[in-house]
mmCIF file of C-alpha atoms in Angstrom:
data_model
loop_
_atom_site.group_PDB
_atom_site.id
_atom_site.type_symbol
_atom_site.label_atom_id
_atom_site.label_comp_id
_atom_site.label_asym_id
_atom_site.label_seq_id
_atom_site.Cartn_x
_atom_site.Cartn_y
_atom_site.Cartn_z
ATOM 1 C CA HIS A 289 -17.764 -9.490 4.268
ATOM 2 C CA THR A 290 -19.414 -12.119 7.235
ATOM 3 C CA VAL A 291 -22.591 -13.843 6.639
ATOM 4 C CA SER A 292 -24.564 -14.376 10.225
ATOM 5 C CA ASN A 293 -27.865 -16.488 10.870
ATOM 6 C CA THR A 294 -29.517 -14.453 13.736
ATOM 7 C CA GLY A 295 -32.458 -16.435 13.402
ATOM 8 C CA GLN A 296 -33.393 -19.378 15.986
ATOM 9 C CA GLN A 297 -33.473 -22.450 13.198
ATOM 10 C CA ALA A 298 -30.862 -23.464 10.681
ATOM 11 C CA GLU A 299 -31.045 -21.156 7.280
ATOM 12 C CA THR A 300 -29.430 -21.690 3.699
ATOM 13 C CA PHE A 301 -28.888 -18.228 2.190
ATOM 14 C CA THR A 302 -28.135 -17.541 -1.393
ATOM 15 C CA LEU A 303 -25.496 -14.647 -2.148
ATOM 16 C CA GLU A 304 -24.626 -12.193 -4.834
ATOM 17 C CA ALA A 305 -22.502 -9.265 -5.565
ATOM 18 C CA SER A 306 -23.396 -7.035 -8.189
ATOM 19 C CA SER A 307 -21.497 -3.730 -9.542
ATOM 20 C CA ALA A 308 -23.451 -0.284 -10.031
ATOM 21 C CA SER A 309 -20.836 0.431 -12.824
ATOM 22 C CA GLY A 310 -21.793 -2.856 -14.357
ATOM 23 C CA TRP A 311 -17.872 -4.019 -13.777
ATOM 24 C CA VAL A 312 -17.440 -8.075 -13.325
ATOM 25 C CA THR A 313 -17.804 -9.609 -9.804
ATOM 26 C CA THR A 314 -17.560 -12.557 -8.253
ATOM 27 C CA ILE A 315 -18.605 -13.697 -4.733
ATOM 28 C CA SER A 316 -17.555 -16.955 -3.072
ATOM 29 C CA PRO A 317 -19.337 -19.164 -1.554
ATOM 30 C CA THR A 318 -22.656 -18.493 -4.021
ATOM 31 C CA LEU A 319 -24.716 -20.759 -1.524
ATOM 32 C CA VAL A 320 -24.008 -21.097 2.517
ATOM 33 C CA THR A 321 -26.118 -23.218 5.271
ATOM 34 C CA LEU A 322 -25.610 -21.583 8.934
ATOM 35 C CA ALA A 323 -26.930 -23.062 12.322
ATOM 36 C CA PRO A 324 -28.731 -20.550 14.450
ATOM 37 C CA GLY A 325 -26.030 -17.849 15.797
ATOM 38 C CA GLU A 326 -23.223 -19.303 13.234
ATOM 39 C CA ASP A 327 -21.453 -17.341 10.730
ATOM 40 C CA GLN A 328 -19.236 -17.835 7.735
ATOM 41 C CA ALA A 329 -16.594 -15.592 5.678
ATOM 42 C CA VAL A 330 -17.506 -14.694 2.084
ATOM 43 C CA GLN A 331 -15.025 -13.340 -0.388
ATOM 44 C CA VAL A 332 -16.060 -10.337 -3.247
ATOM 45 C CA GLN A 333 -14.057 -9.589 -5.799
ATOM 46 C CA LEU A 334 -14.703 -6.752 -8.205
ATOM 47 C CA PHE A 335 -12.802 -6.700 -11.422
ATOM 48 C CA VAL A 336 -11.685 -3.083 -12.274
ATOM 49 C CA PRO A 337 -11.376 -2.631 -16.409
ATOM 50 C CA ASP A 338 -8.803 -0.692 -18.139
ATOM 51 C CA GLY A 339 -8.421 2.810 -18.256
ATOM 52 C CA VAL A 340 -10.879 3.772 -15.665
ATOM 53 C CA GLY A 341 -8.635 6.298 -13.581
ATOM 54 C CA GLY A 342 -11.107 8.402 -11.576
ATOM 55 C CA ALA A 343 -13.684 6.383 -11.505
ATOM 56 C CA VAL A 344 -15.958 5.005 -8.515
ATOM 57 C CA ASP A 345 -18.028 1.805 -8.118
ATOM 58 C CA ILE A 346 -20.592 0.936 -5.493
ATOM 59 C CA THR A 347 -20.584 -3.006 -5.348
ATOM 60 C CA THR A 348 -23.927 -4.356 -3.049
ATOM 61 C CA VAL A 349 -23.600 -7.724 -1.688
ATOM 62 C CA THR A 350 -26.975 -9.314 -0.995
ATOM 63 C CA ALA A 351 -27.981 -12.234 1.040
ATOM 64 C CA ARG A 352 -31.311 -13.826 0.617
ATOM 65 C CA SER A 353 -32.930 -17.011 2.734
ATOM 66 C CA THR A 354 -33.892 -19.372 0.320
ATOM 67 C CA THR A 355 -36.876 -20.380 2.144
ATOM 68 C CA GLU A 356 -38.320 -17.086 2.965
ATOM 69 C CA PRO A 357 -36.954 -14.672 0.036
ATOM 70 C CA ALA A 358 -38.380 -11.547 1.548
ATOM 71 C CA VAL A 359 -36.016 -12.186 4.458
ATOM 72 C CA LEU A 360 -32.368 -10.739 3.518
ATOM 73 C CA ASP A 361 -29.409 -8.423 4.492
ATOM 74 C CA THR A 362 -27.519 -6.096 1.696
ATOM 75 C CA ALA A 363 -24.077 -4.097 2.205
ATOM 76 C CA THR A 364 -22.337 -1.951 0.216
ATOM 77 C CA ASP A 365 -18.689 -1.498 -0.733
ATOM 78 C CA THR A 366 -17.036 1.601 -2.807
ATOM 79 C CA THR A 367 -14.250 1.397 -4.539
ATOM 80 C CA ARG A 368 -12.379 4.106 -6.035
ATOM 81 C CA ILE A 369 -9.862 4.142 -8.508
ATOM 82 C CA THR A 370 -7.318 6.826 -7.824
ATOM 83 C CA GLY A 371 -4.827 6.008 -10.288
ATOM 84 C CA ILE A 372 -3.745 4.120 -13.417
ATOM 85 C CA PHE A 373 -0.337 2.144 -12.893
ATOM 86 C CA MET A 374 1.377 1.872 -15.962
ATOM 87 C CA PRO A 375 4.894 -0.211 -15.867
ATOM 88 C CA ILE A 376 7.395 1.398 -18.058
ATOM 89 C CA ILE A 377 9.811 -1.360 -19.548
ATOM 90 C CA ARG A 378 12.741 -0.139 -21.152
ATOM 91 C CA GLN A 379 15.194 -2.028 -23.296
ATOM 92 C CA ALA A 380 18.395 -2.215 -22.045
ATOM 93 C CA SER A 381 21.328 -0.723 -23.950
ATOM 94 C CA SER A 382 24.398 -2.129 -25.554
ATOM 95 C CA VAL A 383 27.107 -1.761 -23.730
ATOM 96 C CA ILE A 384 30.561 -1.476 -25.306
ATOM 97 C CA PRO A 385 33.521 -1.713 -23.075
ATOM 98 C CA PRO A 386 35.672 1.170 -23.533
ATOM 99 C CA THR A 387 39.302 0.463 -25.177
ATOM 100 C CA PRO A 388 42.044 0.334 -22.986
ATOM 101 C CA THR A 389 44.198 2.974 -22.719
ATOM 102 C CA PRO A 390 47.740 2.005 -23.832
ATOM 103 C CA THR A 391 50.341 2.435 -21.098
ATOM 104 C CA PRO A 392 53.801 4.200 -22.238
ATOM 105 C CA SER A 393 56.977 1.816 -21.567
ATOM 106 C CA ALA A 394 59.547 2.531 -19.840
ATOM 107 C CA THR A 395 62.824 3.941 -22.010
ATOM 108 C CA PRO A 396 66.527 3.001 -20.711
ATOM 109 C CA PRO A 397 68.543 6.455 -20.156
#
């Protein structure tokens, strides 16, 4: 995501992320100060719990002015869990080398 200051003064914003499913989210940074016209990239992470194949989550990202809390904007991310990855780890079987086949010896005539 990108947070932009479209106002005429420098502004500090608090940033929050919230999962509709109650899953853990993180956002970095959580506080940005921007000059007029300046913007900054923000990273949002959603941690998907085990066993939720087929689930859909809506994560809401909110940027709110610290000086005027009524000034805010939101964005939403939709995450669809299409399947569950399950690695298969097999134990290597022991390999026994074959017994050599005897070779016939030549007999004199």
